[in-house]
mmCIF file of C-alpha atoms and ligand atoms in Angstrom:
data_model
loop_
_atom_site.group_PDB
_atom_site.id
_atom_site.type_symbol
_atom_site.label_atom_id
_atom_site.label_comp_id
_atom_site.label_asym_id
_atom_site.label_seq_id
_atom_site.Cartn_x
_atom_site.Cartn_y
_atom_site.Cartn_z
ATOM 1 C CA MET A 1303 -18.978 134.343 -34.656
ATOM 2 C CA LYS A 1304 -17.737 137.367 -36.539
ATOM 3 C CA GLU A 1305 -19.720 140.508 -35.837
ATOM 4 C CA ASN A 1306 -21.357 142.708 -38.392
ATOM 5 C CA MET A 1307 -22.868 140.061 -40.598
ATOM 6 C CA VAL A 1308 -26.370 141.404 -40.776
ATOM 7 C CA VAL A 1309 -27.700 143.600 -43.520
ATOM 8 C CA ASP A 1310 -30.406 145.576 -41.829
ATOM 9 C CA ASN A 1311 -32.696 147.989 -43.582
ATOM 10 C CA ASN A 1312 -33.885 151.304 -42.325
ATOM 11 C CA LYS A 1313 -37.450 150.373 -41.519
ATOM 12 C CA LYS A 1314 -36.430 149.705 -37.905
ATOM 13 C CA ASP A 1315 -39.606 150.108 -36.028
ATOM 14 C CA LYS A 1316 -41.268 148.040 -33.358
ATOM 15 C CA LYS A 1317 -44.495 148.210 -35.322
ATOM 16 C CA THR A 1318 -42.925 146.542 -38.348
ATOM 17 C CA VAL A 1319 -43.418 142.793 -38.366
ATOM 18 C CA ALA A 1320 -40.514 140.503 -39.236
ATOM 19 C CA LEU A 1321 -41.361 136.877 -39.926
ATOM 20 C CA THR A 1322 -39.423 133.824 -40.842
ATOM 21 C CA GLY A 1323 -39.701 130.097 -40.430
ATOM 22 C CA ASP A 1324 -38.110 126.698 -40.717
ATOM 23 C CA ARG A 1325 -39.360 123.327 -41.801
ATOM 24 C CA PRO A 1326 -39.149 120.931 -38.873
ATOM 25 C CA THR A 1327 -37.508 118.121 -40.808
ATOM 26 C CA GLY A 1328 -34.428 117.809 -38.611
ATOM 27 C CA PRO A 1329 -32.401 119.692 -36.039
ATOM 28 C CA LEU A 1330 -30.916 123.001 -37.196
ATOM 29 C CA HIS A 1331 -27.282 123.259 -38.298
ATOM 30 C CA LEU A 1332 -24.518 125.833 -38.569
ATOM 31 C CA GLY A 1333 -25.778 126.812 -42.026
ATOM 32 C CA HIS A 1334 -29.108 127.821 -40.485
ATOM 33 C CA TYR A 1335 -27.251 129.767 -37.837
ATOM 34 C CA VAL A 1336 -25.115 131.737 -40.263
ATOM 35 C CA GLY A 1337 -27.836 132.283 -42.877
ATOM 36 C CA SER A 1338 -30.786 133.024 -40.665
ATOM 37 C CA LEU A 1339 -30.695 132.467 -36.880
ATOM 38 C CA ALA A 1340 -27.969 135.067 -36.277
ATOM 39 C CA ASN A 1341 -30.098 137.600 -38.120
ATOM 40 C CA ARG A 1342 -33.107 136.831 -35.974
ATOM 41 C CA LEU A 1343 -31.151 137.533 -32.805
ATOM 42 C CA VAL A 1344 -30.501 141.036 -34.058
ATOM 43 C CA LEU A 1345 -33.959 141.608 -35.507
ATOM 44 C CA GLN A 1346 -35.800 140.647 -32.343
ATOM 45 C CA GLU A 1347 -34.328 143.770 -30.756
ATOM 46 C CA SER A 1348 -35.837 146.174 -33.266
ATOM 47 C CA TYR A 1349 -38.937 144.568 -34.805
ATOM 48 C CA THR A 1350 -42.025 142.684 -33.772
ATOM 49 C CA GLN A 1351 -40.676 139.303 -34.718
ATOM 50 C CA TYR A 1352 -42.560 136.093 -35.412
ATOM 51 C CA VAL A 1353 -40.820 132.794 -36.027
ATOM 52 C CA MET A 1354 -42.855 129.975 -37.467
ATOM 53 C CA ILE A 1355 -42.256 126.266 -37.221
ATOM 54 C CA ALA A 1356 -43.475 125.308 -40.680
ATOM 55 C CA ASP A 1357 -44.893 121.856 -40.032
ATOM 56 C CA VAL A 1358 -47.462 122.127 -42.831
ATOM 57 C CA GLN A 1359 -44.701 122.960 -45.302
ATOM 58 C CA ALA A 1360 -42.602 120.079 -43.936
ATOM 59 C CA LEU A 1361 -45.508 117.759 -44.679
ATOM 60 C CA THR A 1362 -45.369 118.676 -48.378
ATOM 61 C CA ASP A 1363 -42.303 116.411 -48.385
ATOM 62 C CA TYR A 1364 -42.979 114.219 -45.390
ATOM 63 C CA TYR A 1365 -46.724 113.635 -45.513
ATOM 64 C CA GLU A 1366 -46.025 109.939 -45.089
ATOM 65 C CA ASN A 1367 -43.936 110.530 -41.947
ATOM 66 C CA PRO A 1368 -45.986 112.730 -39.654
ATOM 67 C CA GLU A 1369 -44.195 111.396 -36.564
ATOM 68 C CA LYS A 1370 -40.896 112.670 -37.939
ATOM 69 C CA VAL A 1371 -42.302 116.166 -38.377
ATOM 70 C CA ARG A 1372 -43.877 116.055 -34.929
ATOM 71 C CA GLU A 1373 -40.625 115.050 -33.253
ATOM 72 C CA ASN A 1374 -38.684 117.775 -35.030
ATOM 73 C CA VAL A 1375 -41.066 120.555 -33.986
ATOM 74 C CA LEU A 1376 -39.664 120.145 -30.498
ATOM 75 C CA GLN A 1377 -36.070 119.851 -31.752
ATOM 76 C CA VAL A 1378 -36.330 123.048 -33.755
ATOM 77 C CA ALA A 1379 -37.987 124.883 -30.862
ATOM 78 C CA CYS A 1380 -35.108 123.824 -28.598
ATOM 79 C CA ASP A 1381 -32.592 125.030 -31.192
ATOM 80 C CA TYR A 1382 -34.312 128.427 -31.329
ATOM 81 C CA LEU A 1383 -34.306 128.860 -27.584
ATOM 82 C CA ALA A 1384 -30.758 127.530 -27.216
ATOM 83 C CA VAL A 1385 -29.280 130.060 -29.666
ATOM 84 C CA GLY A 1386 -31.022 132.901 -27.868
ATOM 85 C CA ILE A 1387 -34.304 133.536 -29.609
ATOM 86 C CA ASP A 1388 -36.141 135.039 -26.684
ATOM 87 C CA PRO A 1389 -39.863 134.258 -26.334
ATOM 88 C CA LEU A 1390 -40.321 137.621 -24.623
ATOM 89 C CA LYS A 1391 -39.125 139.354 -27.775
ATOM 90 C CA THR A 1392 -40.046 136.867 -30.504
ATOM 91 C CA THR A 1393 -43.350 135.049 -30.907
ATOM 92 C CA ILE A 1394 -42.710 131.434 -31.835
ATOM 93 C CA PHE A 1395 -45.681 129.541 -33.270
ATOM 94 C CA ILE A 1396 -46.668 126.335 -35.049
ATOM 95 C CA GLN A 1397 -47.983 126.771 -38.592
ATOM 96 C CA SER A 1398 -50.642 124.045 -38.550
ATOM 97 C CA CYS A 1399 -52.279 125.563 -35.481
ATOM 98 C CA ILE A 1400 -53.155 128.709 -37.430
ATOM 99 C CA PRO A 1401 -56.033 127.570 -39.677
ATOM 100 C CA GLN A 1402 -56.248 131.095 -41.122
ATOM 101 C CA ILE A 1403 -53.037 130.369 -43.054
ATOM 102 C CA ALA A 1404 -54.695 127.414 -44.770
ATOM 103 C CA GLU A 1405 -57.775 129.512 -45.486
ATOM 104 C CA LEU A 1406 -55.712 132.289 -47.028
ATOM 105 C CA THR A 1407 -53.747 129.756 -49.100
ATOM 106 C CA VAL A 1408 -56.952 128.539 -50.731
ATOM 107 C CA PHE A 1409 -57.884 132.097 -51.705
ATOM 108 C CA TYR A 1410 -54.391 132.783 -53.048
ATOM 109 C CA LEU A 1411 -54.396 129.664 -55.235
ATOM 110 C CA ASN A 1412 -56.794 131.492 -57.562
ATOM 111 C CA LEU A 1413 -54.280 134.276 -58.037
ATOM 112 C CA VAL A 1414 -51.396 132.124 -59.302
ATOM 113 C CA THR A 1415 -51.103 130.148 -62.512
ATOM 114 C CA VAL A 1416 -49.731 126.623 -62.583
ATOM 115 C CA ASN A 1417 -47.204 127.816 -65.162
ATOM 116 C CA ARG A 1418 -45.951 130.482 -62.790
ATOM 117 C CA LEU A 1419 -45.491 127.883 -60.040
ATOM 118 C CA LYS A 1420 -43.522 125.625 -62.375
ATOM 119 C CA ARG A 1421 -41.112 128.466 -63.095
ATOM 120 C CA ASN A 1422 -40.102 129.036 -59.452
ATOM 121 C CA PRO A 1423 -36.323 128.320 -59.538
ATOM 122 C CA THR A 1424 -36.083 127.066 -55.933
ATOM 123 C CA VAL A 1425 -39.005 124.687 -56.373
ATOM 124 C CA LYS A 1426 -37.621 123.580 -59.739
ATOM 125 C CA ASN A 1427 -34.318 122.659 -58.071
ATOM 126 C CA GLU A 1428 -36.027 120.854 -55.239
ATOM 127 C CA ILE A 1429 -38.138 118.823 -57.666
ATOM 128 C CA VAL A 1430 -34.945 117.622 -59.379
ATOM 129 C CA GLN A 1431 -33.147 116.985 -56.057
ATOM 130 C CA ARG A 1432 -36.024 114.921 -54.723
ATOM 131 C CA GLY A 1433 -36.550 113.065 -57.989
ATOM 132 C CA TYR A 1434 -40.236 114.039 -58.232
ATOM 133 C CA LYS A 1435 -41.483 113.344 -61.743
ATOM 134 C CA GLU A 1436 -45.015 112.199 -62.499
ATOM 135 C CA ASN A 1437 -45.467 111.844 -58.740
ATOM 136 C CA LEU A 1438 -45.020 115.584 -58.056
ATOM 137 C CA THR A 1439 -47.884 116.507 -55.748
ATOM 138 C CA ALA A 1440 -50.037 119.602 -56.008
ATOM 139 C CA GLY A 1441 -49.132 120.291 -52.366
ATOM 140 C CA PHE A 1442 -45.414 120.471 -53.130
ATOM 141 C CA LEU A 1443 -45.787 122.558 -56.279
ATOM 142 C CA CYS A 1444 -48.038 124.994 -54.429
ATOM 143 C CA TYR A 1445 -46.029 125.433 -51.238
ATOM 144 C CA PRO A 1446 -44.816 128.886 -52.340
ATOM 145 C CA VAL A 1447 -48.475 129.949 -52.285
ATOM 146 C CA SER A 1448 -48.835 128.643 -48.781
ATOM 147 C CA GLN A 1449 -45.625 130.504 -47.935
ATOM 148 C CA ALA A 1450 -47.179 133.698 -49.299
ATOM 149 C CA ALA A 1451 -49.992 133.122 -46.824
ATOM 150 C CA ASP A 1452 -47.411 132.558 -44.034
ATOM 151 C CA ILE A 1453 -45.878 135.913 -44.756
ATOM 152 C CA THR A 1454 -49.026 137.941 -45.283
ATOM 153 C CA PHE A 1455 -51.495 136.634 -42.698
ATOM 154 C CA ILE A 1456 -49.532 138.585 -40.092
ATOM 155 C CA LYS A 1457 -48.695 141.415 -42.542
ATOM 156 C CA ALA A 1458 -44.984 140.787 -42.272
ATOM 157 C CA GLN A 1459 -42.829 143.320 -44.075
ATOM 158 C CA VAL A 1460 -39.351 142.059 -43.279
ATOM 159 C CA ILE A 1461 -38.349 138.478 -44.054
ATOM 160 C CA PRO A 1462 -34.849 137.461 -42.929
ATOM 161 C CA VAL A 1463 -33.991 134.482 -45.116
ATOM 162 C CA GLY A 1464 -31.289 132.785 -47.134
ATOM 163 C CA GLU A 1465 -30.850 133.558 -50.826
ATOM 164 C CA ASP A 1466 -32.754 130.466 -51.891
ATOM 165 C CA GLN A 1467 -35.930 131.985 -50.465
ATOM 166 C CA LEU A 1468 -35.866 135.095 -52.665
ATOM 167 C CA PRO A 1469 -38.180 133.526 -55.286
ATOM 168 C CA MET A 1470 -40.742 132.918 -52.513
ATOM 169 C CA ILE A 1471 -40.743 136.579 -51.536
ATOM 170 C CA GLU A 1472 -41.098 137.587 -55.177
ATOM 171 C CA GLN A 1473 -44.034 135.212 -55.547
ATOM 172 C CA THR A 1474 -45.574 136.600 -52.361
ATOM 173 C CA ASN A 1475 -45.365 140.160 -53.601
ATOM 174 C CA GLU A 1476 -46.991 139.235 -56.904
ATOM 175 C CA ILE A 1477 -49.868 137.727 -54.954
ATOM 176 C CA VAL A 1478 -50.097 140.798 -52.724
ATOM 177 C CA ARG A 1479 -50.363 143.060 -55.757
ATOM 178 C CA SER A 1480 -52.991 140.852 -57.409
ATOM 179 C CA PHE A 1481 -55.018 140.576 -54.237
ATOM 180 C CA ASN A 1482 -55.083 144.303 -53.569
ATOM 181 C CA ARG A 1483 -55.910 145.084 -57.188
ATOM 182 C CA ILE A 1484 -58.655 142.490 -57.620
ATOM 183 C CA TYR A 1485 -60.389 143.072 -54.305
ATOM 184 C CA GLY A 1486 -59.907 146.815 -54.473
ATOM 185 C CA ALA A 1487 -58.313 147.395 -51.099
ATOM 186 C CA GLU A 1488 -54.851 147.821 -49.683
ATOM 187 C CA VAL A 1489 -55.194 144.876 -47.313
ATOM 188 C CA PHE A 1490 -51.633 143.632 -47.718
ATOM 189 C CA VAL A 1491 -48.231 145.249 -47.997
ATOM 190 C CA GLU A 1492 -45.280 143.944 -49.958
ATOM 191 C CA ALA A 1493 -42.561 142.158 -48.049
ATOM 192 C CA GLU A 1494 -38.839 142.726 -48.224
ATOM 193 C CA ALA A 1495 -36.235 139.976 -47.895
ATOM 194 C CA LEU A 1496 -33.275 140.588 -45.628
ATOM 195 C CA VAL A 1497 -30.360 138.448 -46.688
ATOM 196 C CA ALA A 1498 -27.377 138.039 -44.376
ATOM 197 C CA LYS A 1499 -24.021 139.202 -45.743
ATOM 198 C CA ILE A 1500 -22.745 135.707 -45.248
ATOM 199 C CA ALA A 1501 -25.785 134.097 -46.743
ATOM 200 C CA ARG A 1502 -24.362 130.652 -47.146
ATOM 201 C CA LEU A 1503 -22.048 128.354 -45.250
ATOM 202 C CA PRO A 1504 -20.559 125.565 -47.379
ATOM 203 C CA GLY A 1505 -21.056 121.951 -46.357
ATOM 204 C CA THR A 1506 -18.222 120.032 -44.680
ATOM 205 C CA ASP A 1507 -17.626 118.331 -48.046
ATOM 206 C CA GLY A 1508 -16.920 121.694 -49.685
ATOM 207 C CA SER A 1509 -20.169 121.787 -51.665
ATOM 208 C CA ALA A 1510 -21.911 125.130 -51.897
ATOM 209 C CA LYS A 1511 -24.645 124.490 -49.383
ATOM 210 C CA MET A 1512 -24.885 122.809 -46.016
ATOM 211 C CA GLY A 1513 -27.936 120.595 -45.907
ATOM 212 C CA LYS A 1514 -29.276 117.925 -43.633
ATOM 213 C CA SER A 1515 -30.192 115.671 -46.534
ATOM 214 C CA LEU A 1516 -26.797 116.245 -48.167
ATOM 215 C CA GLY A 1517 -25.011 114.612 -45.226
ATOM 216 C CA ASN A 1518 -22.573 117.514 -44.931
ATOM 217 C CA ALA A 1519 -24.002 119.406 -41.970
ATOM 218 C CA ILE A 1520 -22.730 120.175 -38.493
ATOM 219 C CA PHE A 1521 -25.779 120.375 -36.251
ATOM 220 C CA LEU A 1522 -26.106 122.823 -33.371
ATOM 221 C CA SER A 1523 -26.900 119.779 -31.251
ATOM 222 C CA ASP A 1524 -23.917 117.634 -32.351
ATOM 223 C CA PRO A 1525 -21.847 116.380 -29.412
ATOM 224 C CA THR A 1526 -18.105 117.088 -29.274
ATOM 225 C CA ASP A 1527 -16.964 113.741 -30.698
ATOM 226 C CA VAL A 1528 -19.213 114.162 -33.724
ATOM 227 C CA VAL A 1529 -17.958 117.716 -34.331
ATOM 228 C CA VAL A 1530 -14.376 116.419 -34.132
ATOM 229 C CA LYS A 1531 -15.104 113.682 -36.642
ATOM 230 C CA LYS A 1532 -16.858 116.005 -39.068
ATOM 231 C CA VAL A 1533 -14.143 118.663 -38.944
ATOM 232 C CA MET A 1534 -11.330 116.123 -39.268
ATOM 233 C CA SER A 1535 -12.881 114.816 -42.489
ATOM 234 C CA MET A 1536 -13.558 118.271 -43.898
ATOM 235 C CA TYR A 1537 -12.702 119.181 -47.468
ATOM 236 C CA THR A 1538 -9.516 121.288 -47.737
ATOM 237 C CA ASP A 1539 -7.201 121.477 -50.741
ATOM 238 C CA PRO A 1540 -7.002 118.063 -52.420
ATOM 239 C CA LEU A 1541 -3.595 118.950 -53.895
ATOM 240 C CA HIS A 1542 -2.091 119.810 -50.509
ATOM 241 C CA LEU A 1543 -0.617 116.367 -49.922
ATOM 242 C CA LYS A 1544 2.458 117.002 -47.808
ATOM 243 C CA VAL A 1545 2.712 119.528 -45.015
ATOM 244 C CA ALA A 1546 5.605 121.226 -46.811
ATOM 245 C CA ASP A 1547 3.539 121.735 -49.997
ATOM 246 C CA PRO A 1548 1.983 125.124 -50.653
ATOM 247 C CA GLY A 1549 -1.789 124.965 -50.146
ATOM 248 C CA LYS A 1550 -4.796 126.753 -51.549
ATOM 249 C CA VAL A 1551 -6.889 128.960 -49.280
ATOM 250 C CA GLU A 1552 -9.653 129.771 -51.765
ATOM 251 C CA GLY A 1553 -12.322 127.101 -51.756
ATOM 252 C CA ASN A 1554 -10.774 125.543 -48.665
ATOM 253 C CA THR A 1555 -13.688 124.780 -46.385
ATOM 254 C CA VAL A 1556 -11.702 124.969 -43.157
ATOM 255 C CA PHE A 1557 -10.629 128.516 -43.962
ATOM 256 C CA MET A 1558 -14.157 129.450 -44.987
ATOM 257 C CA TYR A 1559 -15.379 128.380 -41.549
ATOM 258 C CA LEU A 1560 -12.500 130.132 -39.774
ATOM 259 C CA ASP A 1561 -13.369 133.288 -41.713
ATOM 260 C CA ILE A 1562 -16.829 133.228 -40.211
ATOM 261 C CA PHE A 1563 -16.376 131.785 -36.743
ATOM 262 C CA ASP A 1564 -12.825 132.625 -35.604
ATOM 263 C CA LYS A 1565 -12.726 135.714 -33.412
ATOM 264 C CA ASN A 1566 -9.033 136.288 -34.102
ATOM 265 C CA GLN A 1567 -9.022 137.222 -37.775
ATOM 266 C CA GLU A 1568 -5.491 138.558 -37.604
ATOM 267 C CA GLU A 1569 -4.196 135.119 -36.744
ATOM 268 C CA VAL A 1570 -6.374 133.623 -39.458
ATOM 269 C CA SER A 1571 -4.675 135.929 -42.004
ATOM 270 C CA GLN A 1572 -1.276 134.781 -40.776
ATOM 271 C CA LEU A 1573 -2.364 131.155 -41.033
ATOM 272 C CA LYS A 1574 -3.510 131.740 -44.603
ATOM 273 C CA GLU A 1575 -0.140 133.188 -45.535
ATOM 274 C CA HIS A 1576 1.644 130.268 -43.913
ATOM 275 C CA TYR A 1577 -0.640 127.763 -45.648
ATOM 276 C CA ARG A 1578 -0.022 129.352 -49.049
ATOM 277 C CA ARG A 1579 3.706 129.314 -48.456
ATOM 278 C CA GLY A 1580 3.698 125.675 -47.385
ATOM 279 C CA GLY A 1581 4.650 124.102 -44.085
ATOM 280 C CA LEU A 1582 1.268 124.286 -42.397
ATOM 281 C CA GLY A 1583 -0.630 121.020 -42.116
ATOM 282 C CA ASP A 1584 -4.385 120.537 -42.416
ATOM 283 C CA VAL A 1585 -4.533 118.868 -39.015
ATOM 284 C CA VAL A 1586 -3.269 121.987 -37.240
ATOM 285 C CA LEU A 1587 -5.943 124.061 -38.945
ATOM 286 C CA LYS A 1588 -8.660 121.561 -38.244
ATOM 287 C CA LYS A 1589 -7.735 121.418 -34.576
ATOM 288 C CA ARG A 1590 -8.051 125.168 -34.412
ATOM 289 C CA LEU A 1591 -11.459 125.039 -36.083
ATOM 290 C CA ILE A 1592 -12.615 122.370 -33.619
ATOM 291 C CA GLU A 1593 -11.643 124.646 -30.764
ATOM 292 C CA VAL A 1594 -13.413 127.628 -32.319
ATOM 293 C CA LEU A 1595 -16.598 125.656 -32.979
ATOM 294 C CA GLU A 1596 -16.543 124.082 -29.545
ATOM 295 C CA GLN A 1597 -16.368 127.497 -27.963
ATOM 296 C CA PHE A 1598 -19.458 128.469 -29.894
ATOM 297 C CA LEU A 1599 -21.387 125.222 -29.458
ATOM 298 C CA THR A 1600 -20.698 124.339 -25.816
ATOM 299 C CA PRO A 1601 -23.056 126.908 -24.259
ATOM 300 C CA LEU A 1602 -25.749 126.062 -26.830
ATOM 301 C CA ARG A 1603 -25.501 122.377 -25.984
ATOM 302 C CA GLU A 1604 -25.814 123.095 -22.283
ATOM 303 C CA LYS A 1605 -28.898 125.214 -22.777
ATOM 304 C CA ARG A 1606 -30.381 122.657 -25.121
ATOM 305 C CA THR A 1607 -29.946 119.841 -22.625
ATOM 306 C CA LEU A 1608 -31.789 121.854 -19.980
ATOM 307 C CA LEU A 1609 -34.626 122.530 -22.411
ATOM 308 C CA MET A 1610 -34.895 118.899 -23.505
ATOM 309 C CA ASN A 1611 -35.236 117.979 -19.860
ATOM 310 C CA ASP A 1612 -38.147 120.384 -19.479
ATOM 311 C CA LYS A 1613 -40.256 119.729 -22.539
ATOM 312 C CA GLU A 1614 -43.392 121.045 -20.839
ATOM 313 C CA GLN A 1615 -41.809 124.461 -20.607
ATOM 314 C CA VAL A 1616 -40.921 124.398 -24.310
ATOM 315 C CA MET A 1617 -44.449 123.304 -25.249
ATOM 316 C CA ARG A 1618 -45.885 126.074 -23.082
ATOM 317 C CA ILE A 1619 -43.803 128.658 -24.934
ATOM 318 C CA LEU A 1620 -45.088 127.294 -28.253
ATOM 319 C CA LYS A 1621 -48.669 127.266 -27.042
ATOM 320 C CA ASP A 1622 -48.560 130.857 -25.791
ATOM 321 C CA GLY A 1623 -46.910 132.057 -28.993
ATOM 322 C CA THR A 1624 -49.417 130.210 -31.155
ATOM 323 C CA GLN A 1625 -52.392 131.608 -29.257
ATOM 324 C CA LYS A 1626 -51.146 135.145 -29.606
ATOM 325 C CA THR A 1627 -50.491 134.606 -33.312
ATOM 326 C CA GLU A 1628 -53.970 133.251 -33.925
ATOM 327 C CA GLU A 1629 -55.556 136.379 -32.516
ATOM 328 C CA GLU A 1630 -53.575 138.477 -34.985
ATOM 329 C CA ALA A 1631 -54.418 136.072 -37.815
ATOM 330 C CA GLU A 1632 -58.110 136.406 -37.170
ATOM 331 C CA LYS A 1633 -57.898 140.197 -37.407
ATOM 332 C CA THR A 1634 -56.339 139.955 -40.860
ATOM 333 C CA MET A 1635 -58.828 137.332 -42.010
ATOM 334 C CA GLN A 1636 -61.783 139.496 -41.066
ATOM 335 C CA GLU A 1637 -60.479 142.129 -43.451
ATOM 336 C CA VAL A 1638 -59.847 139.496 -46.121
ATOM 337 C CA ARG A 1639 -63.328 137.961 -45.826
ATOM 338 C CA SER A 1640 -64.863 141.394 -45.932
ATOM 339 C CA VAL A 1641 -63.146 142.541 -49.155
ATOM 340 C CA MET A 1642 -63.824 139.117 -50.719
ATOM 341 C CA LYS A 1643 -67.523 139.418 -49.852
ATOM 342 C CA LEU A 1644 -67.389 136.343 -47.658
ATOM 343 C CA ASP A 1645 -68.509 137.976 -44.439
ATOM 344 C CA TYR A 1646 -71.995 136.476 -44.541
ATOM 345 C CA PHE A 1647 -72.917 136.422 -40.877
ATOM 346 C CA LYS A 1648 -71.058 139.421 -39.517
HETATM 347 N N1 LIG B 639 -39.351 127.723 -47.022
HETATM 348 C C1 LIG B 639 -38.596 128.050 -45.852
HETATM 349 C C2 LIG B 639 -37.368 127.119 -45.798
HETATM 350 O O1 LIG B 639 -37.407 126.055 -46.377
HETATM 351 C C3 LIG B 639 -39.382 127.911 -44.571
HETATM 352 C C4 LIG B 639 -40.536 128.850 -44.506
HETATM 353 C C5 LIG B 639 -41.860 128.507 -44.511
HETATM 354 C C6 LIG B 639 -40.485 130.275 -44.449
HETATM 355 N N2 LIG B 639 -42.639 129.602 -44.443
HETATM 356 C C7 LIG B 639 -41.834 130.710 -44.397
HETATM 357 C C8 LIG B 639 -39.438 131.219 -44.415
HETATM 358 C C9 LIG B 639 -42.145 132.062 -44.354
HETATM 359 C C10 LIG B 639 -39.768 132.569 -44.389
HETATM 360 C C11 LIG B 639 -41.113 132.994 -44.360
HETATM 361 O O2 LIG B 639 -36.406 127.452 -45.166
#
């Protein structure tokens, strides 16, 4: 992938905690890589990084399918390790195994109004997408509060996320300010979102966002034949009917992917010129993209296969990371219980 895609801030300090997470609702795709995973590879070098597998948040959608969430915890962990998230540099943990997050969520619920939750633009969108109406659960509406607990229980200050998560960080910081003001102590610090320069990879159908549920994703774990099929059916320029016709580069998904993943940008510029002029067919471009993606995905697939064949090792990494995280969580909660006058038996 193209270098230089990360917007870093100047807090760089091994004492600063960076935290991010993913819902284990399916394997991770190229959109995750571009928007978030690539950032984490850089951040693990300069921060104390935690990465959370957000199974509790996944259950706000999938509470009726716990086996699906369970299965995907392992898939997501394998994706992390395959792309190069290094358990020696990054602590990977499972959300549900940190009961302090649930405890903190309950306290935070008092600090947020229902009206405020209903105004969260990301949640609003998701409610429409999922068709929740009268059946909208309190758990789903309140997940940004739980996410505020995810971010603060470990006192994370740097949150590398996609643009759609900005409302969650805003909500978190409002809670942080309320908490510190009401309980009269600077227990928490505000968090800062780090958004990648290339925050969003379009779906293979040309729509703005790649999403598992949108059916337009290329997964990091897709085998070659599936990648070939997905690229060959990718959205290009619907008016570019004959090879000889001039074609449009803007909004052409294949070019958008080449812009991000092709190491030879000079050749990509030449291809764009040729395409605009006419005489360059979509198939030639798509074949190039397949080659570029295969170069990127082949080593990931190999590493992933090894990991899937040694699930005990993956589970051990998760267990160690979770244990370490819980110790940190308990430290924060002792402060919280103390300022909230809940430390009865200290
Ligand atoms: N909401 C995030 C997503 O859907 C996942 C997530 C849960 C998260 N908790 C988090 C991200 C804390 C950053 C920080 O992608």
